[in-house]
Amino acid sequence: MAGTGVGSQSTDPALSQVQQIAGQARQAMNSVLEGKDHAVRLALITLLAGGHLLLEDVPGVGKTLLAKSLGRVVDGSVRRIQFTPDLLPSDVLGVNLFNQESRHFEFRPGPVFANIVIADEINRASPKTQSAMLECMAESQASIDGTTYRMPDPFMVVATQNPIDMEGTYSLPEAQRDRFMARISIGYPSAQAEVDMLDHHVDHDPLAGLAAVTSLESIMQARDTVRRITATPELRTYIVSLLEATRRDPAVALGASPRGGVQLLRAAKALAVLSGRSYVTPDDVQSLAVDVLAHRVIAKDDDDPQASADIVSQVVSRTPVH
């Protein structure tokens, strides 16, 4: 049950409401993303847990479509930023412009000031511009010319990146990768799903008929419900054991950070709600561990993301649950 994120309907009205919202959003997004239910499910978990999502894969497999469909099902502001080598931090955050009439500087907010920000091909921009997103993602605020501006609520960054060995890409700094709650790879569709894409996506925009299924207020209430989910001291100790195991692994150059444990618990709480429970189980943690921790782990001898995923998977399999 934890692995699928689908559980029996809860008798708690608050949990039932979140399940209903997530179920409707999942169904709507799956209608335009054939065969990508795992990615859709994790995107919704990240949204409900108050995190940010990193989509890493080769071009053309649906990363941007997933991000846009998530924005469509939430009735809020959505902005897309196409990251390029010449993009400046001010192009993302905004700039102060002098108003000739009022004789004062006025702040013109950049595209990052939205409920859902699609950071497309984020690793094509320079590290300086990538780092402009750090404060926004970590603290939901941006500091421009000594003034702090709050992000709207809810605020979520859905970033896409191409593999770092592709031309014109920069590796994301470790500190920025750590700000993403989860990283997933979309992967190529199945043969049948690809046939369906040729049938449905060639002559019309797949997002044209996708309507909002929930409001911003409902999302904020859902996040409050997720935060109230309980986790026992034993469960918290188990999460820390996983983190420590990644740091002790001889194949690891850099293990999972303490922030990774916080994000893993938040994601596990969201999964518990979607499963109709008011408490977190080790199964919730285990089913999300690779998605939440792998991009925080750096292998000694291999830069391939799959190597880090394999390490986390092995850590989960050999770490006992007390």
Tab-separated table of C-alpha atoms in Angstrom:
chain	number	residue	atom	x	y	z
A	1	MET	CA	0.000	0.000	0.000
A	2	ALA	CA	2.754	2.434	0.882
A	3	GLY	CA	4.510	1.721	-2.330
A	4	THR	CA	1.585	2.815	-4.444
A	5	GLY	CA	0.396	5.716	-2.345
A	6	VAL	CA	-3.191	4.437	-2.604
A	7	GLY	CA	-4.948	3.422	0.578
A	8	SER	CA	-8.435	2.917	1.902
A	9	GLN	CA	-10.550	6.008	2.427
A	10	SER	CA	-9.908	7.471	5.861
A	11	THR	CA	-12.700	8.160	8.345
A	12	ASP	CA	-10.942	11.381	9.364
A	13	PRO	CA	-12.587	14.202	7.345
A	14	ALA	CA	-9.307	16.135	6.987
A	15	LEU	CA	-7.454	13.087	5.669
A	16	SER	CA	-10.331	12.219	3.357
A	17	GLN	CA	-10.299	15.733	1.928
A	18	VAL	CA	-6.585	15.502	1.109
A	19	GLN	CA	-7.062	12.063	-0.433
A	20	GLN	CA	-9.879	13.396	-2.601
A	21	ILE	CA	-7.835	16.386	-3.816
A	22	ALA	CA	-4.794	14.238	-4.569
A	23	GLY	CA	-6.902	11.597	-6.301
A	24	GLN	CA	-8.528	14.133	-8.607
A	25	ALA	CA	-5.206	15.785	-9.403
A	26	ARG	CA	-3.563	12.431	-10.043
A	27	GLN	CA	-6.305	11.357	-12.408
A	28	ALA	CA	-6.174	14.658	-14.298
A	29	MET	CA	-2.394	14.618	-14.672
A	30	ASN	CA	-2.349	10.974	-15.752
A	31	SER	CA	-4.749	11.870	-18.548
A	32	VAL	CA	-1.952	13.825	-20.263
A	33	LEU	CA	1.052	11.836	-19.026
A	34	GLU	CA	0.641	8.299	-20.288
A	35	GLY	CA	2.444	5.706	-18.179
A	36	LYS	CA	4.048	8.170	-15.747
A	37	ASP	CA	2.005	7.517	-12.615
A	38	HIS	CA	5.041	7.201	-10.342
A	39	ALA	CA	6.282	10.632	-11.386
A	40	VAL	CA	2.799	12.128	-10.974
A	41	ARG	CA	2.431	10.570	-7.540
A	42	LEU	CA	5.789	11.883	-6.353
A	43	ALA	CA	5.048	15.367	-7.702
A	44	LEU	CA	1.838	15.475	-5.658
A	45	ILE	CA	3.603	14.163	-2.552
A	46	THR	CA	6.215	16.906	-2.923
A	47	LEU	CA	3.517	19.557	-3.343
A	48	LEU	CA	1.620	18.396	-0.244
A	49	ALA	CA	4.830	18.143	1.789
A	50	GLY	CA	5.856	21.705	0.927
A	51	GLY	CA	8.976	20.747	-1.026
A	52	HIS	CA	10.557	21.345	-4.421
A	53	LEU	CA	10.970	18.787	-7.191
A	54	LEU	CA	13.897	18.109	-9.539
A	55	LEU	CA	13.183	16.254	-12.775
A	56	GLU	CA	16.323	14.892	-14.418
A	57	ASP	CA	16.315	13.135	-17.763
A	58	VAL	CA	17.139	13.452	-21.439
A	59	PRO	CA	15.158	16.003	-23.493
A	60	GLY	CA	11.743	15.150	-24.870
A	61	VAL	CA	10.447	12.617	-22.340
A	62	GLY	CA	7.840	14.843	-20.659
A	63	LYS	CA	9.640	16.728	-17.879
A	64	THR	CA	8.141	20.097	-18.773
A	65	LEU	CA	4.740	18.529	-19.453
A	66	LEU	CA	4.694	17.068	-15.941
A	67	ALA	CA	5.613	20.439	-14.423
A	68	LYS	CA	3.002	22.299	-16.467
A	69	SER	CA	0.269	19.771	-15.713
A	70	LEU	CA	0.932	20.140	-11.984
A	71	GLY	CA	0.557	23.891	-12.356
A	72	ARG	CA	-2.693	23.476	-14.270
A	73	VAL	CA	-4.437	21.303	-11.659
A	74	VAL	CA	-3.661	23.865	-8.934
A	75	ASP	CA	-5.652	27.057	-9.385
A	76	GLY	CA	-2.739	29.414	-8.789
A	77	SER	CA	-0.132	31.428	-10.623
A	78	VAL	CA	2.321	29.468	-12.750
A	79	ARG	CA	5.469	30.947	-14.285
A	80	ARG	CA	8.017	29.268	-16.510
A	81	ILE	CA	11.667	30.320	-16.621
A	82	GLN	CA	13.759	29.024	-19.505
A	83	PHE	CA	17.287	28.883	-18.115
A	84	THR	CA	19.984	29.779	-20.633
A	85	PRO	CA	23.716	30.564	-20.324
A	86	ASP	CA	23.073	34.317	-20.588
A	87	LEU	CA	20.279	34.430	-17.981
A	88	LEU	CA	21.046	36.856	-15.132
A	89	PRO	CA	19.932	36.625	-11.482
A	90	SER	CA	17.819	39.771	-11.992
A	91	ASP	CA	15.991	37.989	-14.814
A	92	VAL	CA	14.809	35.474	-12.228
A	93	LEU	CA	14.313	37.585	-9.090
A	94	GLY	CA	13.286	40.945	-10.523
A	95	VAL	CA	14.765	44.415	-10.499
A	96	ASN	CA	14.265	47.901	-9.043
A	97	LEU	CA	13.399	50.453	-11.732
A	98	PHE	CA	13.289	54.222	-11.337
A	99	ASN	CA	9.823	55.702	-11.853
A	100	GLN	CA	10.145	59.104	-13.483
A	101	GLU	CA	6.731	60.239	-12.294
A	102	SER	CA	6.992	59.272	-8.616
A	103	ARG	CA	10.769	59.893	-8.502
A	104	HIS	CA	11.182	56.634	-6.594
A	105	PHE	CA	12.523	53.194	-7.363
A	106	GLU	CA	9.830	50.537	-7.819
A	107	PHE	CA	10.357	46.811	-7.570
A	108	ARG	CA	9.305	44.787	-10.601
A	109	PRO	CA	9.078	41.172	-9.443
A	110	GLY	CA	10.617	38.487	-11.605
A	111	PRO	CA	8.961	35.220	-12.685
A	112	VAL	CA	10.070	33.439	-9.519
A	113	PHE	CA	7.223	35.176	-7.667
A	114	ALA	CA	4.545	32.590	-8.456
A	115	ASN	CA	2.849	29.679	-6.724
A	116	ILE	CA	4.453	27.127	-9.003
A	117	VAL	CA	7.677	28.036	-10.785
A	118	ILE	CA	8.817	25.859	-13.669
A	119	ALA	CA	12.588	26.195	-13.886
A	120	ASP	CA	13.184	24.637	-17.292
A	121	GLU	CA	16.664	23.216	-17.961
A	122	ILE	CA	17.966	24.844	-14.797
A	123	ASN	CA	21.471	23.483	-15.311
A	124	ARG	CA	21.932	25.403	-18.580
A	125	ALA	CA	22.306	28.649	-16.627
A	126	SER	CA	25.527	29.726	-14.955
A	127	PRO	CA	26.108	28.706	-11.324
A	128	LYS	CA	25.612	32.350	-10.273
A	129	THR	CA	22.094	32.413	-11.709
A	130	GLN	CA	21.313	28.957	-10.349
A	131	SER	CA	22.311	30.174	-6.893
A	132	ALA	CA	19.846	33.063	-7.156
A	133	MET	CA	17.162	30.461	-6.497
A	134	LEU	CA	18.702	29.251	-3.224
A	135	GLU	CA	17.149	31.772	-0.840
A	136	CYS	CA	13.797	31.509	-2.613
A	137	MET	CA	13.718	27.736	-2.249
A	138	ALA	CA	15.095	27.551	1.286
A	139	GLU	CA	13.259	30.436	2.948
A	140	SER	CA	10.433	31.358	0.537
A	141	GLN	CA	11.832	34.841	0.182
A	142	ALA	CA	14.188	36.868	-1.987
A	143	SER	CA	16.478	39.744	-0.998
A	144	ILE	CA	16.908	42.428	-3.646
A	145	ASP	CA	18.919	45.586	-2.940
A	146	GLY	CA	18.597	45.145	0.806
A	147	THR	CA	14.822	44.550	0.827
A	148	THR	CA	13.261	41.146	1.495
A	149	TYR	CA	10.226	40.048	-0.496
A	150	ARG	CA	8.130	37.040	0.467
A	151	MET	CA	7.125	34.368	-2.010
A	152	PRO	CA	3.410	33.663	-2.404
A	153	ASP	CA	1.830	30.737	-0.542
A	154	PRO	CA	2.010	27.996	-1.576
A	155	PHE	CA	5.366	28.194	-3.342
A	156	MET	CA	6.952	25.291	-5.214
A	157	VAL	CA	9.801	25.044	-7.703
A	158	VAL	CA	9.621	22.270	-10.276
A	159	ALA	CA	12.988	22.253	-12.005
A	160	THR	CA	14.032	20.193	-15.006
A	161	GLN	CA	17.602	19.430	-15.900
A	162	ASN	CA	19.375	17.492	-18.593
A	163	PRO	CA	22.113	14.981	-17.732
A	164	ILE	CA	25.350	16.836	-16.950
A	165	ASP	CA	27.268	15.137	-19.750
A	166	MET	CA	25.103	16.870	-22.365
A	167	GLU	CA	26.466	19.922	-24.189
A	168	GLY	CA	25.997	23.319	-22.549
A	169	THR	CA	25.134	22.123	-19.045
A	170	TYR	CA	26.543	23.023	-15.631
A	171	SER	CA	26.423	20.750	-12.638
A	172	LEU	CA	24.043	21.989	-9.937
A	173	PRO	CA	25.898	22.975	-6.735
A	174	GLU	CA	25.465	20.476	-3.892
A	175	ALA	CA	23.804	23.149	-1.746
A	176	GLN	CA	21.151	23.745	-4.380
A	177	ARG	CA	20.499	20.045	-5.028
A	178	ASP	CA	19.962	19.684	-1.291
A	179	ARG	CA	17.101	22.202	-1.462
A	180	PHE	CA	15.057	19.853	-3.641
A	181	MET	CA	12.908	17.448	-1.673
A	182	ALA	CA	13.002	14.778	-4.357
A	183	ARG	CA	14.615	13.978	-7.677
A	184	ILE	CA	13.067	11.679	-10.224
A	185	SER	CA	13.789	10.512	-13.733
A	186	ILE	CA	10.825	10.445	-16.098
A	187	GLY	CA	12.213	7.741	-18.375
A	188	TYR	CA	11.077	6.748	-21.835
A	189	PRO	CA	7.405	5.741	-22.153
A	190	SER	CA	6.317	2.212	-22.904
A	191	ALA	CA	5.701	1.314	-26.535
A	192	GLN	CA	1.924	1.491	-26.072
A	193	ALA	CA	2.122	4.809	-24.230
A	194	GLU	CA	4.259	6.191	-27.033
A	195	VAL	CA	1.690	5.043	-29.597
A	196	ASP	CA	-1.004	6.821	-27.556
A	197	MET	CA	1.126	9.972	-27.552
A	198	LEU	CA	1.324	9.911	-31.337
A	199	ASP	CA	-2.454	9.554	-31.404
A	200	HIS	CA	-3.312	12.262	-28.855
A	201	HIS	CA	-0.472	14.811	-28.829
A	202	VAL	CA	0.257	15.438	-32.500
A	203	ASP	CA	-2.821	17.425	-33.502
A	204	HIS	CA	-3.624	19.287	-30.283
A	205	ASP	CA	-2.124	20.585	-27.042
A	206	PRO	CA	-2.474	17.848	-24.379
A	207	LEU	CA	-2.852	20.546	-21.693
A	208	ALA	CA	-5.717	22.322	-23.462
A	209	GLY	CA	-8.437	20.389	-21.662
A	210	LEU	CA	-6.697	20.172	-18.281
A	211	ALA	CA	-8.575	22.241	-15.696
A	212	ALA	CA	-7.853	23.093	-12.064
A	213	VAL	CA	-9.194	20.554	-9.588
A	214	THR	CA	-8.322	22.380	-6.370
A	215	SER	CA	-7.683	25.847	-4.948
A	216	LEU	CA	-4.678	27.404	-3.268
A	217	GLU	CA	-6.584	27.517	0.007
A	218	SER	CA	-7.242	23.785	-0.206
A	219	ILE	CA	-3.564	23.094	-0.850
A	220	MET	CA	-2.561	25.119	2.215
A	221	GLN	CA	-5.128	23.254	4.317
A	222	ALA	CA	-3.821	19.962	2.958
A	223	ARG	CA	-0.294	20.943	3.931
A	224	ASP	CA	-1.484	21.707	7.465
A	225	THR	CA	-3.043	18.247	7.620
A	226	VAL	CA	0.210	16.645	6.462
A	227	ARG	CA	2.208	18.522	9.110
A	228	ARG	CA	-0.037	17.148	11.862
A	229	ILE	CA	0.704	13.524	10.967
A	230	THR	CA	2.545	11.758	13.798
A	231	ALA	CA	5.879	9.961	13.655
A	232	THR	CA	7.117	7.901	16.597
A	233	PRO	CA	10.580	8.378	18.133
A	234	GLU	CA	11.484	4.945	16.751
A	235	LEU	CA	10.546	6.072	13.241
A	236	ARG	CA	12.665	9.195	13.562
A	237	THR	CA	15.576	7.098	14.830
A	238	TYR	CA	15.194	4.831	11.824
A	239	ILE	CA	15.457	7.809	9.444
A	240	VAL	CA	18.631	8.988	11.168
A	241	SER	CA	20.028	5.448	10.887
A	242	LEU	CA	19.522	5.605	7.116
A	243	LEU	CA	21.300	8.964	6.935
A	244	GLU	CA	24.232	7.726	8.990
A	245	ALA	CA	24.490	4.577	6.877
A	246	THR	CA	24.946	6.661	3.709
A	247	ARG	CA	27.745	8.615	5.411
A	248	ARG	CA	29.566	5.454	6.534
A	249	ASP	CA	29.291	3.657	3.205
A	250	PRO	CA	32.807	3.167	1.755
A	251	ALA	CA	31.524	3.910	-1.764
A	252	VAL	CA	30.246	7.366	-0.734
A	253	ALA	CA	32.203	10.621	-0.919
A	254	LEU	CA	29.382	12.714	0.568
A	255	GLY	CA	26.454	11.231	2.474
A	256	ALA	CA	22.924	12.482	2.965
A	257	SER	CA	22.554	15.742	4.882
A	258	PRO	CA	20.430	16.339	7.994
A	259	ARG	CA	18.105	18.349	5.732
A	260	GLY	CA	17.604	15.133	3.774
A	261	GLY	CA	16.189	13.488	6.894
A	262	VAL	CA	13.788	16.370	7.467
A	263	GLN	CA	12.615	16.215	3.859
A	264	LEU	CA	12.243	12.434	3.988
A	265	LEU	CA	10.011	12.655	7.055
A	266	ARG	CA	7.880	15.380	5.474
A	267	ALA	CA	7.443	13.342	2.298
A	268	ALA	CA	6.625	10.222	4.330
A	269	LYS	CA	3.914	12.153	6.180
A	270	ALA	CA	2.344	13.149	2.860
A	271	LEU	CA	2.437	9.540	1.679
A	272	ALA	CA	0.806	8.417	4.932
A	273	VAL	CA	-2.069	10.839	4.325
A	274	LEU	CA	-2.541	9.594	0.766
A	275	SER	CA	-2.662	6.070	2.201
A	276	GLY	CA	-5.426	7.100	4.628
A	277	ARG	CA	-3.308	7.001	7.790
A	278	SER	CA	-2.611	9.560	10.509
A	279	TYR	CA	0.818	8.078	11.276
A	280	VAL	CA	4.005	7.281	9.359
A	281	THR	CA	5.287	3.728	8.916
A	282	PRO	CA	8.763	2.443	7.953
A	283	ASP	CA	7.237	1.355	4.621
A	284	ASP	CA	6.476	5.020	3.839
A	285	VAL	CA	10.099	5.941	4.518
A	286	GLN	CA	11.519	3.028	2.545
A	287	SER	CA	9.382	3.644	-0.533
A	288	LEU	CA	10.549	7.283	-0.734
A	289	ALA	CA	14.161	6.942	0.413
A	290	VAL	CA	15.738	6.679	-3.042
A	291	ASP	CA	13.720	9.572	-4.504
A	292	VAL	CA	14.488	11.850	-1.547
A	293	LEU	CA	18.061	10.901	-0.620
A	294	ALA	CA	19.855	9.759	-3.784
A	295	HIS	CA	20.531	13.251	-5.187
A	296	ARG	CA	22.136	14.217	-1.868
A	297	VAL	CA	24.594	11.306	-2.002
A	298	ILE	CA	27.777	11.575	-4.061
A	299	ALA	CA	29.487	8.319	-4.988
A	300	LYS	CA	33.285	8.220	-4.968
A	301	ASP	CA	33.861	6.574	-8.321
A	302	ASP	CA	30.742	7.308	-10.387
A	303	ASP	CA	28.896	10.538	-11.212
A	304	ASP	CA	25.950	8.629	-12.661
A	305	PRO	CA	22.745	9.379	-10.672
A	306	GLN	CA	21.918	5.678	-10.878
A	307	ALA	CA	25.031	4.885	-8.829
A	308	SER	CA	23.778	7.072	-5.970
A	309	ALA	CA	20.307	5.548	-6.263
A	310	ASP	CA	21.794	2.050	-6.022
A	311	ILE	CA	23.752	3.031	-2.909
A	312	VAL	CA	20.641	4.376	-1.161
A	313	SER	CA	18.672	1.292	-2.182
A	314	GLN	CA	21.357	-0.950	-0.673
A	315	VAL	CA	21.431	1.152	2.502
A	316	VAL	CA	17.660	0.736	2.886
A	317	SER	CA	17.847	-3.035	2.363
A	318	ARG	CA	20.534	-3.577	5.022
A	319	THR	CA	19.447	-1.047	7.680
A	320	PRO	CA	17.272	-2.794	10.286
A	321	VAL	CA	13.941	-1.414	11.440
A	322	HIS	CA	13.658	-1.362	15.230
